[in-house]
mmCIF file of C-alpha atoms in Angstrom:
data_model
loop_
_atom_site.group_PDB
_atom_site.id
_atom_site.type_symbol
_atom_site.label_atom_id
_atom_site.label_comp_id
_atom_site.label_asym_id
_atom_site.label_seq_id
_atom_site.Cartn_x
_atom_site.Cartn_y
_atom_site.Cartn_z
ATOM 1 C CA MET M 1 76.987 64.420 111.556
ATOM 2 C CA GLU M 2 75.410 67.281 113.472
ATOM 3 C CA GLU M 3 77.604 70.356 113.698
ATOM 4 C CA VAL M 4 78.616 71.285 117.236
ATOM 5 C CA GLN M 5 79.159 74.976 117.907
ATOM 6 C CA ILE M 6 81.836 75.924 120.406
ATOM 7 C CA LEU M 7 81.204 78.685 122.896
ATOM 8 C CA ASN M 8 83.344 81.747 122.427
ATOM 9 C CA ARG M 9 85.112 82.209 125.789
ATOM 10 C CA SER M 10 85.307 85.997 125.655
ATOM 11 C CA GLY M 11 81.717 86.281 124.408
ATOM 12 C CA PRO M 12 79.820 86.347 127.740
ATOM 13 C CA ILE M 13 81.693 89.395 129.011
ATOM 14 C CA LYS M 14 81.116 91.292 125.771
ATOM 15 C CA LEU M 15 77.474 90.192 125.753
ATOM 16 C CA LEU M 16 76.962 91.570 129.275
ATOM 17 C CA GLY M 17 78.330 94.894 128.080
ATOM 18 C CA LEU M 18 75.974 94.858 125.104
ATOM 19 C CA VAL M 19 72.924 94.032 127.264
ATOM 20 C CA ALA M 20 73.872 96.752 129.746
ATOM 21 C CA GLY M 21 74.118 99.270 126.923
ATOM 22 C CA VAL M 22 70.716 98.264 125.543
ATOM 23 C CA VAL M 23 69.121 98.470 128.992
ATOM 24 C CA ILE M 24 70.574 101.930 129.652
ATOM 25 C CA LEU M 25 69.321 103.131 126.255
ATOM 26 C CA ASN M 26 65.811 101.814 126.904
ATOM 27 C CA VAL M 27 65.713 103.314 130.376
ATOM 28 C CA ALA M 28 66.854 106.679 129.037
ATOM 29 C CA VAL M 29 64.279 106.716 126.249
ATOM 30 C CA LEU M 30 61.280 105.176 128.022
ATOM 31 C CA SER M 31 61.599 106.780 131.489
ATOM 32 C CA PRO M 32 58.997 109.543 131.905
ATOM 33 C CA GLY M 33 61.460 111.767 133.676
ATOM 34 C CA LEU M 34 63.993 111.665 130.852
ATOM 35 C CA LEU M 35 62.946 111.698 127.189
ATOM 36 C CA GLY M 36 59.348 111.006 128.090
ATOM 37 C CA VAL M 37 58.524 108.417 125.417
ATOM 38 C CA GLU M 38 55.593 106.323 126.716
ATOM 39 C CA ILE M 39 54.041 103.127 125.423
ATOM 40 C CA GLY M 40 50.244 103.270 125.561
ATOM 41 C CA GLY M 41 50.080 106.408 127.628
ATOM 42 C CA GLY M 42 50.944 109.065 125.063
ATOM 43 C CA SER M 43 50.365 109.724 121.380
ATOM 44 C CA ALA M 44 50.329 107.007 118.736
ATOM 45 C CA LEU M 45 53.731 108.210 117.497
ATOM 46 C CA GLU M 46 55.250 107.822 120.971
ATOM 47 C CA THR M 47 53.753 104.362 121.327
ATOM 48 C CA ALA M 48 55.067 103.287 117.926
ATOM 49 C CA SER M 49 58.504 104.694 118.696
ATOM 50 C CA GLY M 50 58.629 102.906 122.034
ATOM 51 C CA VAL M 51 57.548 99.554 120.572
ATOM 52 C CA THR M 52 60.028 99.924 117.704
ATOM 53 C CA LEU M 53 62.829 100.605 120.183
ATOM 54 C CA LEU M 54 61.965 97.479 122.173
ATOM 55 C CA ILE M 55 61.862 95.304 119.037
ATOM 56 C CA ILE M 56 65.181 96.684 117.794
ATOM 57 C CA SER M 57 66.693 96.179 121.241
ATOM 58 C CA LEU M 58 65.532 92.550 121.253
ATOM 59 C CA LEU M 59 66.999 91.949 117.789
ATOM 60 C CA VAL M 60 70.294 93.561 118.796
ATOM 61 C CA VAL M 61 70.545 91.339 121.882
ATOM 62 C CA LEU M 62 69.670 88.182 119.905
ATOM 63 C CA TYR M 63 72.149 88.937 117.136
ATOM 64 C CA GLY M 64 74.780 89.940 119.654
ATOM 65 C CA SER M 65 74.240 86.691 121.554
ATOM 66 C CA TYR M 66 74.862 84.642 118.426
ATOM 67 C CA THR M 67 77.805 86.739 117.252
ATOM 68 C CA LEU M 68 79.581 86.884 120.591
ATOM 69 C CA LEU M 69 78.827 83.394 121.867
ATOM 70 C CA PHE M 70 78.517 80.983 118.971
ATOM 71 C CA ARG M 71 79.787 82.422 115.701
ATOM 72 C CA PRO M 72 83.264 80.982 114.977
ATOM 73 C CA PRO M 73 86.082 83.549 114.779
ATOM 74 C CA ALA M 74 87.431 84.494 111.384
ATOM 75 C CA ALA M 75 89.984 82.012 110.133
ATOM 76 C CA LYS M 76 93.569 83.220 110.278
ATOM 77 C CA LEU M 77 96.065 82.463 107.578
ATOM 78 C CA PRO M 78 98.715 80.061 108.820
ATOM 79 C CA SER M 79 102.014 81.723 109.592
ATOM 80 C CA VAL M 80 104.779 80.114 107.562
ATOM 81 C CA ARG M 81 108.407 80.770 108.468
ATOM 82 C CA PHE M 82 111.233 79.985 106.088
ATOM 83 C CA GLU M 83 114.433 79.395 108.012
ATOM 84 C CA THR M 84 116.087 76.333 106.499
ATOM 85 C CA ARG M 85 116.712 75.089 102.981
ATOM 86 C CA GLU M 86 114.119 72.378 103.586
ATOM 87 C CA ASP M 87 111.538 75.044 104.471
ATOM 88 C CA TYR M 88 112.042 76.689 101.088
ATOM 89 C CA ILE M 89 111.864 73.382 99.237
ATOM 90 C CA SER M 90 108.656 72.478 101.049
ATOM 91 C CA GLY M 91 107.151 75.905 100.326
ATOM 92 C CA LEU M 92 107.947 75.701 96.617
ATOM 93 C CA SER M 93 106.768 72.096 96.326
ATOM 94 C CA ARG M 94 103.271 73.104 97.448
ATOM 95 C CA HIS M 95 102.858 74.885 94.101
ATOM 96 C CA ARG M 96 104.545 72.262 91.958
ATOM 97 C CA ASN M 97 101.283 70.870 90.551
ATOM 98 C CA VAL M 98 99.884 74.250 89.508
ATOM 99 C CA LYS M 99 100.014 74.069 85.720
ATOM 100 C CA VAL M 100 100.910 77.696 85.076
ATOM 101 C CA LEU M 101 103.681 77.616 87.711
ATOM 102 C CA LYS M 102 105.115 74.149 87.072
ATOM 103 C CA ASP M 103 108.102 75.273 84.983
ATOM 104 C CA ASP M 104 108.911 78.197 87.285
ATOM 105 C CA ILE M 105 108.812 76.042 90.412
ATOM 106 C CA SER M 106 111.037 73.427 88.765
ATOM 107 C CA LEU M 107 113.513 76.175 87.839
ATOM 108 C CA ALA M 108 113.516 77.588 91.378
ATOM 109 C CA LEU M 109 114.262 74.159 92.855
ATOM 110 C CA ASP M 110 116.986 73.604 90.258
ATOM 111 C CA GLN M 111 118.522 76.983 91.116
ATOM 112 C CA MET M 112 118.639 76.005 94.779
ATOM 113 C CA GLU M 113 120.576 72.866 93.915
ATOM 114 C CA ARG M 114 122.975 74.811 91.730
ATOM 115 C CA ILE M 115 123.732 77.503 94.280
ATOM 116 C CA ASP M 116 124.578 74.808 96.836
ATOM 117 C CA LYS M 117 127.031 73.234 94.388
ATOM 118 C CA LYS M 118 128.591 76.562 93.450
ATOM 119 C CA LYS M 119 128.981 77.592 97.077
ATOM 120 C CA ALA M 120 130.643 74.268 97.893
ATOM 121 C CA ALA M 121 132.973 74.612 94.877
ATOM 122 C CA LEU M 122 133.910 78.176 95.840
ATOM 123 C CA LEU M 123 134.672 77.285 99.451
ATOM 124 C CA GLN M 124 136.710 74.280 98.351
ATOM 125 C CA LEU M 125 138.700 76.412 95.919
ATOM 126 C CA LEU M 126 139.239 79.131 98.516
ATOM 127 C CA GLY M 127 140.396 76.511 101.005
ATOM 128 C CA ARG M 128 143.086 75.388 98.585
ATOM 129 C CA ARG M 129 144.343 78.878 97.714
ATOM 130 C CA PHE M 130 144.063 80.684 101.060
ATOM 131 C CA ASP M 131 144.365 80.009 104.731
ATOM 132 C CA PRO M 132 140.962 80.476 106.460
ATOM 133 C CA ALA M 133 142.619 82.987 108.785
ATOM 134 C CA GLU M 134 143.710 85.206 105.875
ATOM 135 C CA LEU M 135 141.867 88.448 105.240
ATOM 136 C CA SER M 136 141.348 87.543 101.561
ATOM 137 C CA PHE M 137 139.600 84.313 102.512
ATOM 138 C CA ARG M 138 137.315 86.147 104.931
ATOM 139 C CA LYS M 139 136.419 88.758 102.305
ATOM 140 C CA PHE M 140 135.529 86.121 99.743
ATOM 141 C CA HIS M 141 133.591 84.100 102.281
ATOM 142 C CA SER M 142 131.637 87.134 103.487
ATOM 143 C CA VAL M 143 130.542 88.035 99.954
ATOM 144 C CA ILE M 144 129.522 84.452 99.175
ATOM 145 C CA VAL M 145 127.408 84.254 102.333
ATOM 146 C CA GLU M 146 125.712 87.594 101.652
ATOM 147 C CA VAL M 147 124.975 86.659 98.037
ATOM 148 C CA GLU M 148 123.423 83.402 99.210
ATOM 149 C CA LYS M 149 121.185 85.397 101.573
ATOM 150 C CA LEU M 150 120.145 87.581 98.653
ATOM 151 C CA PHE M 151 119.362 84.477 96.591
ATOM 152 C CA TYR M 152 117.059 83.093 99.280
ATOM 153 C CA LEU M 153 115.519 86.511 99.815
ATOM 154 C CA ASN M 154 114.322 86.295 96.203
ATOM 155 C CA ILE M 155 112.951 82.790 96.824
ATOM 156 C CA ARG M 156 111.123 84.080 99.891
ATOM 157 C CA GLY M 157 109.620 86.873 97.819
ATOM 158 C CA ILE M 158 108.320 84.301 95.351
ATOM 159 C CA LEU M 159 106.773 82.250 98.146
ATOM 160 C CA ASN M 160 105.137 85.320 99.676
ATOM 161 C CA LYS M 161 103.556 86.163 96.328
ATOM 162 C CA LEU M 162 102.389 82.613 95.744
ATOM 163 C CA SER M 163 100.826 82.451 99.219
ATOM 164 C CA VAL M 164 98.142 84.917 98.058
ATOM 165 C CA PHE M 165 98.005 83.816 94.416
ATOM 166 C CA ASP M 166 95.094 81.562 93.474
ATOM 167 C CA ALA M 167 95.666 80.111 90.018
ATOM 168 C CA ALA M 168 92.501 78.023 90.233
ATOM 169 C CA GLU M 169 90.410 81.132 90.865
ATOM 170 C CA PHE M 170 91.820 82.839 87.792
ATOM 171 C CA ALA M 171 91.268 79.706 85.705
ATOM 172 C CA ARG M 172 87.599 79.744 86.657
ATOM 173 C CA PHE M 173 87.356 83.454 85.997
ATOM 174 C CA SER M 174 88.972 83.236 82.575
ATOM 175 C CA ALA M 175 86.838 80.291 81.425
ATOM 176 C CA SER M 176 84.622 81.116 78.484
ATOM 177 C CA THR M 177 81.446 80.616 80.502
ATOM 178 C CA ALA M 178 82.645 83.031 83.185
ATOM 179 C CA SER M 179 84.188 85.684 80.930
ATOM 180 C CA SER M 180 80.871 86.495 79.323
ATOM 181 C CA ARG M 181 79.427 87.480 82.701
ATOM 182 C CA PHE M 182 81.841 90.343 83.306
ATOM 183 C CA SER M 183 82.747 93.556 81.573
ATOM 184 C CA SER M 184 85.843 93.701 79.393
ATOM 185 C CA SER M 185 87.329 96.292 81.769
ATOM 186 C CA LEU M 186 87.039 93.949 84.752
ATOM 187 C CA ILE M 187 88.506 91.065 82.769
ATOM 188 C CA GLN M 188 91.458 93.228 81.713
ATOM 189 C CA GLN M 189 92.139 94.324 85.296
ATOM 190 C CA LYS M 190 91.945 90.752 86.585
ATOM 191 C CA THR M 191 94.231 89.530 83.803
ATOM 192 C CA ALA M 192 96.717 92.336 84.469
ATOM 193 C CA LEU M 193 96.843 91.399 88.172
ATOM 194 C CA TYR M 194 97.363 87.748 87.248
ATOM 195 C CA HIS M 195 100.269 88.618 84.944
ATOM 196 C CA GLU M 196 101.726 90.893 87.626
ATOM 197 C CA TYR M 197 102.072 87.887 89.939
ATOM 198 C CA LEU M 198 103.706 85.803 87.211
ATOM 199 C CA SER M 199 106.018 88.658 86.201
ATOM 200 C CA TYR M 200 107.229 88.990 89.789
ATOM 201 C CA VAL M 201 107.993 85.261 89.958
ATOM 202 C CA LYS M 202 109.857 85.292 86.653
ATOM 203 C CA GLY M 203 111.707 88.470 87.609
ATOM 204 C CA SER M 204 112.924 86.932 90.866
ATOM 205 C CA LEU M 205 114.015 83.779 89.050
ATOM 206 C CA GLY M 206 115.888 85.949 86.549
ATOM 207 C CA ALA M 207 117.636 87.788 89.394
ATOM 208 C CA ASN M 208 118.696 84.475 90.923
ATOM 209 C CA GLU M 209 119.957 83.233 87.576
ATOM 210 C CA GLU M 210 122.108 86.350 87.384
ATOM 211 C CA ILE M 211 123.482 85.590 90.864
ATOM 212 C CA LEU M 212 124.387 82.065 89.749
ATOM 213 C CA LEU M 213 126.155 83.469 86.698
ATOM 214 C CA LYS M 214 128.173 85.878 88.838
ATOM 215 C CA LEU M 215 129.212 83.027 91.122
ATOM 216 C CA ASP M 216 130.473 81.148 88.050
ATOM 217 C CA GLN M 217 132.439 84.246 87.062
ATOM 218 C CA LEU M 218 133.835 84.500 90.573
ATOM 219 C CA LEU M 219 135.005 80.890 90.378
ATOM 220 C CA LEU M 220 136.808 81.677 87.139
ATOM 221 C CA GLU M 221 138.411 84.841 88.513
ATOM 222 C CA ILE M 222 139.680 83.023 91.613
ATOM 223 C CA THR M 223 141.309 80.336 89.449
ATOM 224 C CA GLU M 224 143.072 83.105 87.512
ATOM 225 C CA LEU M 225 144.378 84.943 90.573
ATOM 226 C CA GLY M 226 147.916 83.665 90.016
ATOM 227 C CA SER M 227 148.100 85.230 86.553
ATOM 228 C CA SER M 228 146.427 88.544 87.528
ATOM 229 C CA ASP M 229 147.958 91.619 89.052
ATOM 230 C CA TYR M 230 145.201 92.422 91.573
ATOM 231 C CA THR M 231 146.695 93.840 94.745
ATOM 232 C CA ASN M 232 143.375 93.493 96.552
ATOM 233 C CA VAL M 233 140.596 90.944 96.034
ATOM 234 C CA GLU M 234 138.085 93.777 96.203
ATOM 235 C CA GLU M 235 139.484 95.050 92.879
ATOM 236 C CA MET M 236 138.321 91.912 91.077
ATOM 237 C CA PRO M 237 135.478 92.794 88.658
ATOM 238 C CA CYS M 238 133.102 90.111 89.877
ATOM 239 C CA MET M 239 133.758 90.931 93.536
ATOM 240 C CA GLN M 240 132.930 94.567 92.785
ATOM 241 C CA GLU M 241 129.702 93.566 91.024
ATOM 242 C CA LEU M 242 128.629 91.268 93.837
ATOM 243 C CA THR M 243 129.470 93.841 96.499
ATOM 244 C CA ALA M 244 127.455 96.479 94.637
ATOM 245 C CA LEU M 245 124.511 94.077 94.304
ATOM 246 C CA ILE M 246 124.573 93.318 98.025
ATOM 247 C CA GLY M 247 124.782 97.020 98.861
ATOM 248 C CA GLN M 248 121.823 97.883 96.640
ATOM 249 C CA THR M 249 119.722 95.187 98.240
ATOM 250 C CA LYS M 250 120.517 96.334 101.781
ATOM 251 C CA LEU M 251 119.698 99.917 100.811
ATOM 252 C CA TYR M 252 116.370 98.785 99.331
ATOM 253 C CA GLN M 253 115.468 96.902 102.517
ATOM 254 C CA GLN M 254 116.023 99.904 104.770
#
């Protein structure tokens, strides 16, 4: 099928500006009363300069016509927004078949399921022990919500990294036939960059696993509230750890 080129709508206006600029330049250079360069009427150098200017001007106008009228604009990367749980699942699932990421993606999806279960268990337990209007309930609930935001912030970081990570490109680069074409220094730099991406993914998964562990500890501490002598829920060790973690994250984001 023959390719059909689409006219760039803003091109004609820009092209008129380009043509006007070329015309003004030629008039300035070739007018006897200005720079005095003549074609055929002066020295051989002047004639050659004048002809060269005309040829260059023609090439500039031709190239400008193609660039401004017919060349397709540079492709823009699609903007992906992660707002719901389903958005995150969809984003992770796009990388599920990448061999080097398969285990990490499966773990991230599993972590999302687990944090939903832990949040539900915590809210159910809090609902049995406190009235939703109580200050203690609100403090617990606030920390749980903020920790969940932190969890998904780590997932978003993973997705942002993976959006610019091309595992297939590295696989081609690291193939034995390709490796011999490049210097050892270049191969080392490329490999280091590749491992930097993977390290970030694994680091974020590790941070989320720590969050899940702290939520388990919080569940245990809430069940033991009756046998503890805490006068304030903020004195509970796990609540202090979670509050500190949330504070550090907010400080880092500023």
